[in-house]
Coordinates of C-alpha atoms in Angstrom, one line a residue:
X3 CA 13.8 12.3 19.8
X4 CA 10.4 10.9 20.5
X5 CA 9.0 7.8 18.9
X6 CA 6.3 5.2 19.5
X7 CA 7.4 2.0 21.2
X8 CA 5.1 -1.0 21.3
X9 CA 4.9 -3.2 24.3
X10 CA 2.2 -5.7 25.3
X11 CA 0.4 -4.6 22.0
X12 CA 0.1 -1.0 23.3
X13 CA 1.7 2.1 21.8
X14 CA 3.5 4.6 24.1
X15 CA 5.7 7.6 23.4
X16 CA 9.3 7.1 24.4
X17 CA 12.6 8.9 23.9
X18 CA 15.6 7.7 21.9
X19 CA 18.6 9.2 20.1
X20 CA 18.3 10.4 16.5
X21 CA 19.2 7.8 13.9
X22 CA 22.9 7.7 12.7
X23 CA 23.0 8.1 9.0
X24 CA 24.7 5.7 6.6
X25 CA 26.5 7.3 3.7
X26 CA 23.5 6.7 1.3
X27 CA 20.8 8.0 3.7
X28 CA 19.1 11.2 4.6
X29 CA 17.5 12.3 7.9
X30 CA 13.9 13.3 7.5
X31 CA 12.0 15.5 10.1
X32 CA 8.7 13.7 9.9
X33 CA 5.5 15.7 9.4
X34 CA 3.0 12.9 8.5
X35 CA 2.9 9.1 8.7
X36 CA 0.9 6.7 6.7
X37 CA -0.7 4.0 8.8
X38 CA -0.8 0.4 7.4
X39 CA -2.1 -3.0 8.5
X40 CA 1.6 -4.1 8.7
X41 CA 2.0 -1.6 11.6
X42 CA -0.9 -3.2 13.5
X43 CA 0.5 -6.7 12.9
X44 CA 4.0 -5.6 14.1
X45 CA 2.4 -4.0 17.2
X46 CA 0.7 -7.4 17.9
X47 CA 4.0 -9.2 17.6
X48 CA 2.9 -11.0 14.4
X49 CA 5.1 -9.2 11.9
X50 CA 8.6 -8.4 13.2
X51 CA 10.9 -6.0 11.3
X52 CA 13.3 -7.7 8.9
X53 CA 16.8 -8.0 10.1
X54 CA 18.6 -4.7 9.6
X55 CA 15.5 -2.5 9.5
X56 CA 14.4 -0.2 12.3
X57 CA 12.3 -2.0 15.0
X58 CA 10.3 1.2 15.3
X59 CA 6.9 1.0 13.5
X60 CA 6.2 2.9 10.3
X61 CA 6.7 2.1 6.7
X62 CA 6.0 5.5 5.0
X63 CA 6.1 9.1 5.8
X64 CA 6.3 12.7 4.4
X65 CA 8.6 15.3 5.8
X66 CA 11.6 17.6 5.2
X67 CA 15.2 16.4 4.6
X68 CA 17.4 18.1 7.3
X69 CA 20.6 16.1 7.0
X70 CA 22.5 14.2 4.3
X71 CA 24.8 11.2 4.3
X72 CA 28.2 11.8 2.7
X73 CA 27.2 10.2 -0.7
X74 CA 23.8 12.0 -1.1
X75 CA 23.3 14.7 -3.6
X76 CA 23.2 18.1 -1.9
X77 CA 20.0 19.1 -3.8
X78 CA 17.9 17.0 -1.4
X79 CA 18.7 19.2 1.6
X80 CA 15.7 21.1 3.0
X81 CA 13.4 19.4 0.4
X82 CA 9.9 18.2 1.2
X83 CA 9.7 14.5 0.3
X84 CA 7.5 11.4 0.6
X85 CA 9.0 8.0 0.8
X86 CA 8.9 4.4 1.9
X87 CA 10.8 3.7 5.1
X88 CA 12.6 0.6 6.3
X89 CA 10.7 1.0 9.5
X90 CA 11.1 4.0 11.9
X91 CA 8.4 6.4 10.6
X92 CA 6.5 6.6 13.9
X93 CA 9.1 9.0 15.2
X94 CA 10.1 12.7 15.0
X95 CA 13.1 11.8 12.7
X96 CA 13.7 8.8 10.4
X97 CA 16.7 7.8 8.3
X98 CA 15.8 6.8 4.7
X99 CA 17.7 5.5 1.7
X100 CA 18.0 8.6 -0.5
X101 CA 17.4 6.6 -3.7
X102 CA 13.9 5.9 -2.5
X103 CA 12.9 9.5 -1.9
X104 CA 10.3 11.2 -4.0
X105 CA 10.0 15.0 -4.1
X106 CA 6.7 16.2 -2.6
X107 CA 5.0 18.5 -5.2
X108 CA 4.4 22.0 -3.9
X109 CA 0.6 21.7 -4.2
X110 CA 0.3 18.5 -2.1
X111 CA 0.1 18.5 1.7
X112 CA 2.3 16.4 3.9
X113 CA -0.7 14.3 4.8
X114 CA -1.3 13.5 1.1
X115 CA 2.4 12.7 0.6
X116 CA 2.3 10.3 3.6
X117 CA -0.7 8.5 2.0
X118 CA 1.0 7.6 -1.3
X119 CA 4.2 5.5 -1.0
X120 CA 3.3 2.2 0.6
X121 CA -0.1 1.7 -1.2
X122 CA 0.8 3.1 -4.6
X123 CA 4.1 1.2 -4.8
X124 CA 2.4 -2.0 -3.6
X125 CA -0.4 -1.6 -6.1
X126 CA 2.0 -0.7 -8.9
X127 CA 4.2 -3.8 -8.2
X128 CA 1.1 -6.0 -8.2
X129 CA -0.7 -4.6 -11.3
X130 CA 2.3 -3.8 -13.5
X131 CA 5.5 -5.6 -12.5
X132 CA 3.8 -8.9 -11.7
X133 CA 0.4 -8.5 -13.4
X134 CA 1.6 -6.9 -16.6
X135 CA -1.8 -5.1 -16.9
X136 CA -2.4 -3.6 -20.3
X137 CA -5.0 -1.1 -21.7
X138 CA -8.2 -2.9 -22.6
X139 CA -7.7 -5.7 -20.1
X140 CA -9.8 -6.3 -16.9
X141 CA -8.4 -6.0 -13.3
X142 CA -10.3 -7.6 -10.4
X143 CA -9.3 -5.9 -7.2
X144 CA -10.4 -7.4 -3.9
X145 CA -10.7 -5.0 -0.9
X146 CA -11.2 -2.3 -3.4
X147 CA -11.9 0.4 -0.8
X148 CA -8.6 -0.2 1.0
X149 CA -5.6 2.1 0.5
X150 CA -4.0 -0.4 -1.9
X151 CA -7.3 -1.0 -3.5
X152 CA -7.9 2.7 -4.1
X153 CA -4.4 3.2 -5.6
X154 CA -4.9 0.1 -7.8
X155 CA -8.3 1.3 -9.1
X156 CA -6.9 4.7 -10.1
X157 CA -3.7 3.5 -11.8
X158 CA -5.6 0.7 -13.7
X159 CA -8.1 3.3 -15.0
X160 CA -5.3 5.7 -15.9
X161 CA -3.8 3.1 -18.3
X162 CA -7.2 2.2 -19.8
X163 CA -8.2 -1.0 -18.1
X164 CA -11.6 -2.1 -16.9
X165 CA -11.8 -2.3 -13.1
X166 CA -14.0 -4.7 -11.0
X167 CA -13.8 -4.4 -7.2
X168 CA -15.2 -6.2 -4.2
X169 CA -15.8 -4.5 -0.9
X170 CA -17.7 -5.3 2.3
X171 CA -20.4 -2.6 2.3
X172 CA -22.5 -0.5 -0.1
X173 CA -20.7 2.6 1.3
X174 CA -17.3 1.2 0.5
X175 CA -18.5 0.2 -3.0
X176 CA -19.7 3.7 -3.6
X177 CA -16.3 5.0 -2.5
X178 CA -14.6 2.7 -4.9
X179 CA -16.9 3.8 -7.7
X180 CA -16.1 7.4 -7.0
X181 CA -12.4 6.5 -7.5
X182 CA -13.2 5.1 -10.9
X183 CA -14.2 1.5 -10.5
X184 CA -16.4 0.3 -13.4
X185 CA -18.1 -2.6 -11.5
X186 CA -18.5 -2.7 -7.7
X187 CA -19.6 -5.8 -5.8
X188 CA -20.6 -6.0 -2.1
X189 CA -19.3 -9.4 -1.3
X190 CA -21.7 -9.6 1.7
X191 CA -24.7 -9.5 -0.5
X192 CA -23.5 -10.7 -3.9
X193 CA -21.2 -13.4 -5.1
X194 CA -18.5 -11.9 -7.3
X195 CA -18.2 -15.1 -9.4
X196 CA -21.9 -15.0 -10.3
X197 CA -21.8 -11.2 -10.9
X198 CA -18.8 -11.4 -13.3
X199 CA -20.3 -14.4 -15.1
X200 CA -23.6 -12.6 -15.5
X201 CA -21.9 -9.6 -16.9
X202 CA -19.6 -11.5 -19.3
X203 CA -16.5 -10.5 -17.4
X204 CA -13.2 -12.4 -16.9
X205 CA -10.1 -11.0 -15.1
X206 CA -6.7 -10.7 -16.7
X207 CA -5.1 -9.6 -13.4
X208 CA -6.4 -10.2 -9.9
X209 CA -5.1 -8.4 -6.8
X210 CA -6.1 -10.4 -3.8
X211 CA -5.3 -9.7 -0.1
X212 CA -8.0 -12.2 0.9
X213 CA -6.8 -15.6 -0.5
X214 CA -8.3 -18.7 1.4
X215 CA -11.7 -19.5 -0.2
X216 CA -11.1 -16.9 -2.9
X217 CA -8.5 -19.0 -4.5
X218 CA -10.9 -21.3 -6.4
X219 CA -13.4 -18.4 -6.9
X220 CA -10.7 -16.3 -8.6
X221 CA -9.8 -19.3 -10.8
X222 CA -13.5 -19.6 -11.9
X223 CA -13.6 -16.1 -13.4
X224 CA -9.9 -15.8 -14.5
X225 CA -9.2 -15.2 -18.2
X226 CA -6.6 -17.2 -20.0
X227 CA -3.1 -16.5 -18.8
X228 CA -4.5 -14.6 -15.8
X229 CA -2.0 -13.3 -13.2
X230 CA -3.2 -13.6 -9.6
X231 CA -1.2 -11.5 -7.1
X232 CA -1.8 -12.5 -3.5
X233 CA -0.8 -9.7 -1.0
X234 CA -2.2 -11.3 2.2
X235 CA -4.5 -14.1 3.4
X236 CA -7.3 -12.4 5.4
X237 CA -9.5 -15.4 4.8
X238 CA -7.0 -18.0 5.9
X239 CA -3.7 -19.6 5.1
X240 CA -5.0 -22.9 3.6
X241 CA -7.3 -23.6 0.7
X242 CA -8.3 -26.4 -1.7
X243 CA -8.0 -25.7 -5.4
X244 CA -8.9 -27.4 -8.7
X245 CA -5.5 -27.7 -10.4
X246 CA -7.2 -28.8 -13.6
X247 CA -8.7 -25.3 -13.9
X248 CA -5.4 -23.6 -13.1
X249 CA -3.7 -25.7 -15.9
X250 CA -6.5 -25.2 -18.4
X251 CA -6.4 -21.4 -18.0
X252 CA -2.6 -21.3 -17.6
X253 CA -3.1 -19.2 -14.4
X254 CA 0.0 -17.8 -12.7
X255 CA 0.1 -17.1 -8.9
X256 CA 2.4 -14.6 -7.3
X257 CA 2.9 -14.1 -3.6
X258 CA 4.1 -10.6 -3.0
X259 CA 5.2 -8.6 -0.1
X260 CA 7.1 -5.2 -0.2
X261 CA 8.5 -4.8 3.3
X262 CA 11.1 -7.6 3.1
X263 CA 12.3 -6.8 -0.4
X264 CA 15.9 -5.8 -1.0
X265 CA 17.0 -2.1 -1.1
X266 CA 17.8 -2.6 -4.8
X267 CA 14.3 -3.9 -5.5
X268 CA 12.7 -1.0 -3.7
X269 CA 14.9 1.5 -5.6
X270 CA 13.9 0.0 -9.0
X271 CA 10.2 -0.1 -8.0
X272 CA 10.4 3.6 -7.0
X273 CA 12.1 4.4 -10.3
X274 CA 9.5 2.5 -12.5
X275 CA 6.6 4.1 -10.6
X276 CA 8.0 7.6 -10.9
X277 CA 8.6 7.1 -14.6
X278 CA 5.0 6.0 -15.2
X279 CA 2.9 7.9 -12.7
X280 CA 4.9 10.8 -11.0
X281 CA 3.6 13.4 -13.4
X282 CA 0.0 12.3 -12.5
X283 CA 0.9 12.9 -8.9
X284 CA 2.2 16.3 -9.7
X285 CA -0.9 17.1 -11.7
X286 CA -3.2 15.7 -9.0
X287 CA -4.8 13.2 -11.4
X288 CA -5.2 10.8 -8.4
X289 CA -7.3 11.1 -5.3
X290 CA -4.9 10.3 -2.5
X291 CA -7.8 8.7 -0.7
X292 CA -7.4 9.9 2.9
X293 CA -10.1 8.5 5.2
X294 CA -9.0 10.4 8.3
X295 CA -6.1 12.3 9.7
X296 CA -5.3 12.2 13.4
X297 CA -2.6 13.7 15.6
X298 CA 0.2 11.2 16.1
X299 CA -0.6 11.0 19.8
X300 CA -3.7 9.1 18.7
X301 CA -1.8 6.4 16.9
X302 CA -3.6 3.8 19.0
X303 CA -7.0 5.0 17.6
X304 CA -5.5 4.9 14.1
X305 CA -4.7 1.2 14.6
X306 CA -8.2 0.6 16.0
X307 CA -9.8 2.1 12.9
X308 CA -7.9 -0.3 10.7
X309 CA -8.6 -3.3 13.0
X310 CA -12.3 -2.5 12.9
X311 CA -12.1 -2.5 9.1
X312 CA -13.8 0.9 9.4
X313 CA -11.8 2.9 6.9
X314 CA -12.3 3.5 3.2
X315 CA -8.9 4.8 2.3
X316 CA -5.8 5.8 4.3
X317 CA -5.4 6.9 7.9
X318 CA -2.6 9.4 8.4
X319 CA -0.9 10.6 11.6
X320 CA 0.2 14.2 11.7
X321 CA 3.3 14.9 13.8
X322 CA 3.2 18.3 15.7

């Protein structure tokens, strides 16, 4: 089969054998691949695959199940699915744990399916598993025009929360507003702390891939018992913080990554997400927030789009 190898930070098509299935796995013929910043970092040598995962890039895909491991329910054979992958999605075929599969509704395209798993499961874990977001509360979502941001906006609104986002341009703010955000803040022209204070807003849950200098700013507008979930550190690894403020407000910090979680954790995350929001996917209550689709031969350009911070939403590769 063909797959994308990455050497010297460049992506090139190469040939390798099809994956050998474990008893709990299925073989998917890949039709569409969701592109994530983690893929860019892995290509750059900054984010190697966890031990035991495929070294091939790609954390999510949509496609058709063409082969089953010996323990897998026969009903999955020939089904269209979307799923997280333990690496390996940048290829014609990928082996996936069957317990993490989600059936692709007949009205959704493969591209839409490929745009769901990584961002929706990441946002779901942040907002609901760690953040315990409830109806009537306020969620502050940084990088609100990103894939994770767009998923978080829509799920938070679906359960009746107020949503505040930050983004880096007026166009991205308008994109987030179209997805349902109640308050949008261009961080290049407005200070989100001042904005929230001026509007009488405090955040019960904060989803933050920025960190760095945002640490103290988040604390300033946090509600009592606020949950702050840090997904990355785009502003830097180190920061100063006023611990008196953290203690006064009883703020909790969570560092969260999805890729290096156990198989058992990912299965549970999938099950909880499906129980709460799968019907909304079937009924197309969500905008799957695709910025651009490209043929998979243009994977390098897909990475460049993310690295330029150009996209509002997901970039998806189509395998032909």
